[in-house]
Short mmCIF file of C-alpha atoms and ligand atoms in Angstrom, two decimals:
data_model
loop_
_atom_site.label_atom_id
_atom_site.label_comp_id
_atom_site.label_asym_id
_atom_site.label_seq_id
_atom_site.Cartn_x
_atom_site.Cartn_y
_atom_site.Cartn_z
CA MET A 1 -24.63 42.21 7.06
CA THR A 2 -25.52 38.48 8.08
CA ILE A 3 -23.39 36.07 9.47
CA SER A 4 -23.71 32.56 9.86
CA GLY A 5 -21.70 29.96 11.57
CA PRO A 6 -21.14 26.53 10.41
CA THR A 7 -24.84 25.46 11.76
CA ALA A 8 -26.94 27.67 9.53
CA ALA A 9 -28.91 26.74 7.03
CA LEU A 10 -27.21 25.86 3.51
CA VAL A 11 -27.70 27.75 0.37
CA ILE A 12 -27.82 24.51 -1.60
CA PRO A 13 -28.30 21.05 -1.06
CA ALA A 14 -25.75 19.45 1.10
CA PRO A 15 -23.44 16.63 -0.81
CA ALA A 16 -24.13 13.38 0.22
CA PRO A 17 -21.43 11.91 2.86
CA VAL A 18 -19.27 9.47 0.84
CA THR A 19 -19.16 6.31 3.01
CA LEU A 20 -17.75 2.60 2.19
CA PRO A 21 -19.30 -0.51 3.39
CA VAL A 22 -17.70 -2.85 5.85
CA ASP A 23 -17.57 -6.23 5.66
CA GLY A 24 -20.00 -8.18 8.88
CA THR A 25 -22.18 -5.15 9.06
CA THR A 26 -25.17 -3.01 7.33
CA ALA A 27 -22.95 -0.11 9.48
CA ARG A 28 -20.32 1.96 6.99
CA PHE A 29 -17.43 3.80 7.70
CA PRO A 30 -17.44 7.38 6.94
CA VAL A 31 -14.82 8.85 4.22
CA ARG A 32 -13.14 12.08 4.87
CA ARG A 33 -9.35 11.92 3.05
CA VAL A 34 -7.95 9.52 0.39
CA TYR A 35 -4.79 9.81 0.28
CA CYS A 36 -2.77 7.52 -2.23
CA VAL A 37 1.16 6.51 -2.19
CA GLY A 38 3.25 6.38 -5.42
CA ARG A 39 5.82 4.11 -6.39
CA ASN A 40 5.63 1.62 -3.13
CA TYR A 41 6.59 -1.26 -5.12
CA ALA A 42 10.09 -1.22 -6.59
CA ALA A 43 9.03 -3.12 -9.62
CA HIS A 44 6.36 -1.09 -10.58
CA ALA A 45 8.85 2.27 -10.00
CA VAL A 46 11.08 0.82 -12.23
CA GLU A 47 8.05 -0.05 -15.25
CA MET A 48 7.01 3.49 -15.19
CA GLY A 49 10.93 4.03 -15.81
CA HIS A 50 12.44 5.23 -11.86
CA ASP A 51 14.74 4.18 -9.85
CA PRO A 52 13.75 3.51 -6.16
CA ASP A 53 16.67 3.63 -4.90
CA LYS A 54 16.92 7.04 -5.33
CA GLU A 55 13.37 8.24 -5.48
CA PRO A 56 11.35 7.28 -2.63
CA PRO A 57 7.57 6.73 -2.28
CA PHE A 58 5.45 10.02 -2.17
CA PHE A 59 1.90 10.55 -1.96
CA PHE A 60 -0.72 12.26 -3.81
CA GLN A 61 -4.69 12.72 -3.08
CA LYS A 62 -7.85 11.91 -4.49
CA ASN A 63 -11.32 12.82 -3.58
CA PRO A 64 -13.52 10.90 -1.49
CA SER A 65 -16.13 11.49 -3.90
CA ASN A 66 -14.12 9.84 -6.26
CA LEU A 67 -14.76 6.51 -4.49
CA LEU A 68 -16.45 3.63 -6.45
CA SER A 69 -18.23 1.03 -3.74
CA ASP A 70 -20.26 -1.99 -3.53
CA GLY A 71 -19.32 -3.23 -6.82
CA GLN A 72 -20.67 -0.75 -8.92
CA ASP A 73 -19.63 -0.53 -12.79
CA PHE A 74 -16.55 1.41 -13.57
CA PRO A 75 -17.87 4.04 -16.32
CA TYR A 76 -14.77 4.37 -18.91
CA PRO A 77 -13.63 8.03 -18.01
CA PRO A 78 -13.47 10.66 -20.82
CA ARG A 79 -10.05 12.56 -22.38
CA THR A 80 -7.89 8.87 -22.08
CA GLU A 81 -7.26 5.87 -24.56
CA ASP A 82 -4.84 4.52 -21.87
CA LEU A 83 -6.55 3.67 -18.86
CA HIS A 84 -4.91 1.54 -16.70
CA HIS A 85 -5.87 -0.51 -13.17
CA GLU A 86 -3.68 -0.13 -10.41
CA VAL A 87 -4.60 -2.73 -7.39
CA GLU A 88 -3.62 -1.41 -4.12
CA LEU A 89 -4.53 -2.06 -0.75
CA VAL A 90 -6.11 0.03 1.20
CA VAL A 91 -6.30 0.94 4.53
CA ALA A 92 -8.94 3.37 6.92
CA LEU A 93 -7.72 5.37 9.48
CA ALA A 94 -9.90 5.12 13.04
CA GLY A 95 -7.83 7.47 14.75
CA GLY A 96 -5.37 10.40 13.52
CA GLY A 97 -3.12 13.10 14.83
CA ARG A 98 0.08 14.63 13.69
CA ASP A 99 4.11 13.31 13.85
CA VAL A 100 2.83 9.99 15.06
CA PRO A 101 5.09 7.19 15.58
CA VAL A 102 5.61 4.47 13.40
CA GLY A 103 5.45 1.97 16.74
CA GLN A 104 1.84 3.82 17.24
CA ALA A 105 0.61 4.01 13.61
CA LEU A 106 -0.99 0.94 13.10
CA ASP A 107 -3.28 1.38 16.60
CA LEU A 108 -5.10 4.25 14.44
CA VAL A 109 -6.40 1.69 11.69
CA TYR A 110 -9.56 0.48 11.42
CA GLY A 111 -9.79 -1.66 8.43
CA TYR A 112 -8.05 -2.81 5.26
CA GLY A 113 -9.86 -3.01 1.78
CA VAL A 114 -9.11 -4.17 -1.54
CA GLY A 115 -8.70 -0.97 -4.30
CA LEU A 116 -7.90 -0.24 -7.63
CA ASP A 117 -6.00 3.42 -8.79
CA MET A 118 -7.49 3.82 -11.94
CA THR A 119 -5.21 6.02 -14.03
CA ARG A 120 -5.59 8.20 -17.56
CA ARG A 121 -1.81 7.48 -17.63
CA ASP A 122 -1.83 9.64 -20.62
CA GLN A 123 -2.89 12.20 -18.62
CA GLN A 124 -0.88 11.36 -16.25
CA ALA A 125 2.43 11.25 -18.44
CA ALA A 126 1.16 14.91 -20.05
CA LEU A 127 1.04 16.47 -17.09
CA LYS A 128 4.54 14.86 -15.46
CA LYS A 129 5.81 16.20 -18.79
CA ALA A 130 5.16 19.15 -18.46
CA GLY A 131 6.25 19.41 -14.64
CA ARG A 132 2.63 19.90 -13.40
CA PRO A 133 0.12 18.48 -10.87
CA TRP A 134 -1.15 15.05 -11.97
CA GLU A 135 -5.14 15.37 -10.77
CA ALA A 136 -6.05 14.96 -14.26
CA GLY A 137 -4.44 12.38 -14.40
CA LYS A 138 -5.66 10.21 -11.18
CA ALA A 139 -8.70 12.25 -9.52
CA PHE A 140 -11.64 12.10 -11.46
CA GLU A 141 -14.81 10.38 -11.59
CA HIS A 142 -15.46 6.72 -9.90
CA SER A 143 -11.26 6.62 -10.05
CA ALA A 144 -10.91 4.83 -6.75
CA PRO A 145 -13.35 1.65 -6.48
CA CYS A 146 -12.75 0.13 -3.29
CA GLY A 147 -14.27 -3.46 -1.82
CA PRO A 148 -15.74 -3.54 1.29
CA LEU A 149 -13.67 -2.88 4.67
CA MET A 150 -11.95 -5.97 7.03
CA PRO A 151 -12.00 -4.45 10.25
CA VAL A 152 -8.71 -5.40 11.82
CA ALA A 153 -10.53 -6.92 14.87
CA GLN A 154 -11.40 -9.67 12.37
CA ILE A 155 -8.68 -10.12 10.80
CA GLY A 156 -5.62 -7.72 11.84
CA HIS A 157 -2.63 -6.20 10.19
CA PRO A 158 -1.87 -7.69 6.78
CA ALA A 159 2.05 -7.85 6.47
CA GLN A 160 2.38 -10.08 3.50
CA GLY A 161 0.23 -12.14 1.42
CA ALA A 162 -0.41 -12.26 -2.39
CA ILE A 163 -1.47 -9.40 -4.01
CA TRP A 164 -2.77 -9.46 -7.62
CA LEU A 165 -5.21 -8.53 -10.23
CA LYS A 166 -6.26 -10.53 -13.52
CA VAL A 167 -8.70 -8.67 -16.64
CA ASN A 168 -11.05 -11.19 -18.29
CA GLY A 169 -9.31 -14.15 -16.42
CA ASP A 170 -5.74 -13.52 -17.37
CA LEU A 171 -3.23 -12.53 -14.65
CA ARG A 172 -1.78 -8.86 -15.01
CA GLN A 173 -0.45 -8.01 -11.86
CA GLU A 174 1.38 -10.29 -9.20
CA GLY A 175 3.54 -9.06 -5.74
CA ASP A 176 3.12 -10.15 -2.80
CA VAL A 177 2.14 -7.05 -0.05
CA ASN A 178 5.55 -7.55 1.95
CA GLN A 179 6.87 -6.31 -1.44
CA MET A 180 5.92 -2.81 0.29
CA LEU A 181 8.75 0.04 0.22
CA TRP A 182 7.10 1.63 2.94
CA LYS A 183 5.29 -0.58 5.19
CA THR A 184 1.96 0.38 6.40
CA ALA A 185 2.65 1.91 9.58
CA GLU A 186 5.76 3.83 7.74
CA ILE A 187 2.81 5.10 5.37
CA ILE A 188 0.82 6.77 8.40
CA ALA A 189 3.40 8.03 9.85
CA GLU A 190 5.29 9.67 7.09
CA LEU A 191 2.34 10.89 5.93
CA SER A 192 1.36 12.37 9.36
CA THR A 193 4.31 14.90 8.91
CA LEU A 194 2.81 16.24 6.58
CA TYR A 195 -0.62 16.05 7.55
CA GLU A 196 -3.07 16.05 10.15
CA LEU A 197 -4.72 12.63 10.02
CA ALA A 198 -7.96 12.25 11.01
CA PRO A 199 -10.74 9.51 11.56
CA GLY A 200 -12.21 8.75 8.22
CA ASP A 201 -9.03 9.34 6.43
CA VAL A 202 -8.24 6.13 3.25
CA ILE A 203 -4.53 5.64 2.75
CA MET A 204 -4.28 3.80 -0.92
CA THR A 205 -0.47 1.99 -0.67
CA GLY A 206 0.45 1.27 -4.24
CA THR A 207 0.59 -0.69 -6.70
CA PRO A 208 3.24 -3.64 -7.89
CA ALA A 209 4.10 -4.24 -11.36
CA GLY A 210 2.03 -5.26 -14.14
CA VAL A 211 -0.02 -2.11 -14.85
CA GLY A 212 -2.09 -1.98 -17.91
CA PRO A 213 -4.87 -0.58 -19.90
CA VAL A 214 -8.05 -1.54 -19.36
CA ARG A 215 -11.34 -1.16 -21.83
CA ARG A 216 -15.11 -1.36 -22.19
CA GLY A 217 -16.38 -4.44 -20.99
CA ASP A 218 -13.41 -5.84 -19.66
CA VAL A 219 -13.80 -7.38 -16.02
CA MET A 220 -11.36 -6.54 -13.70
CA HIS A 221 -10.43 -8.97 -10.38
CA ALA A 222 -8.42 -7.85 -7.95
CA HIS A 223 -7.07 -9.81 -5.50
CA ILE A 224 -5.32 -9.35 -1.92
CA ALA A 225 -4.88 -12.97 0.62
CA GLY A 226 -6.84 -12.44 3.89
CA VAL A 227 -8.74 -9.34 2.73
CA GLY A 228 -10.46 -9.89 -0.14
CA ASP A 229 -11.73 -9.89 -3.57
CA LEU A 230 -13.24 -7.12 -5.91
CA MET A 231 -14.91 -7.92 -9.16
CA ILE A 232 -15.10 -4.34 -10.86
CA THR A 233 -16.68 -4.41 -14.56
CA VAL A 234 -15.77 -1.39 -17.01
CA VAL A 235 -18.44 0.00 -18.94
MN1 MN B 301 -1.37 4.13 -7.63
#
């Protein structure tokens, strides 16, 4: 019997590393995990039928390979007739740890981006009703479009500013980053009590109200003041 270590030859080709573009450089940000915050804006929690005063935000995950970057088109996924947009502030970590204090959490951040938590709402609703995990509603191919990361050194830590999404020029989602129930530092601190965070972790911080469906041919324009714009076509 032969036992090989982690540096041994691979029996199949290694999957391509997942990376995100970074503004102002050709170097890219390597992604380790993708965490998401659910119901982090009160108005969105209400539109989903929940009471934000009774239920705090929570976490779920997407797969790094679900990221869609560099402005590529978004292929309409299978097994849904109710595909929703959710515009979100994306936080990318350059550091990690466990039980990170709120006061030190922002020191871990490399930069921020504009992202979309694309959701098969019909799948999610059926899974929620059955008391099952959400993966099929959330963690599917290309379900996490993300614009280029803006380093903290360039833009600081966005704590307020408009966050909106237009579909074919019509305003659908509108809010302010300062409406996040858990602020960026609180998200990182809370997440680090559940998981050991590490460089390369990416966090989608939740969406403001106004989520709704898109169809093939639609152009989504997501914007976060001080962070940037992301234009994605559904094909
Ligand atoms: Mn979301």
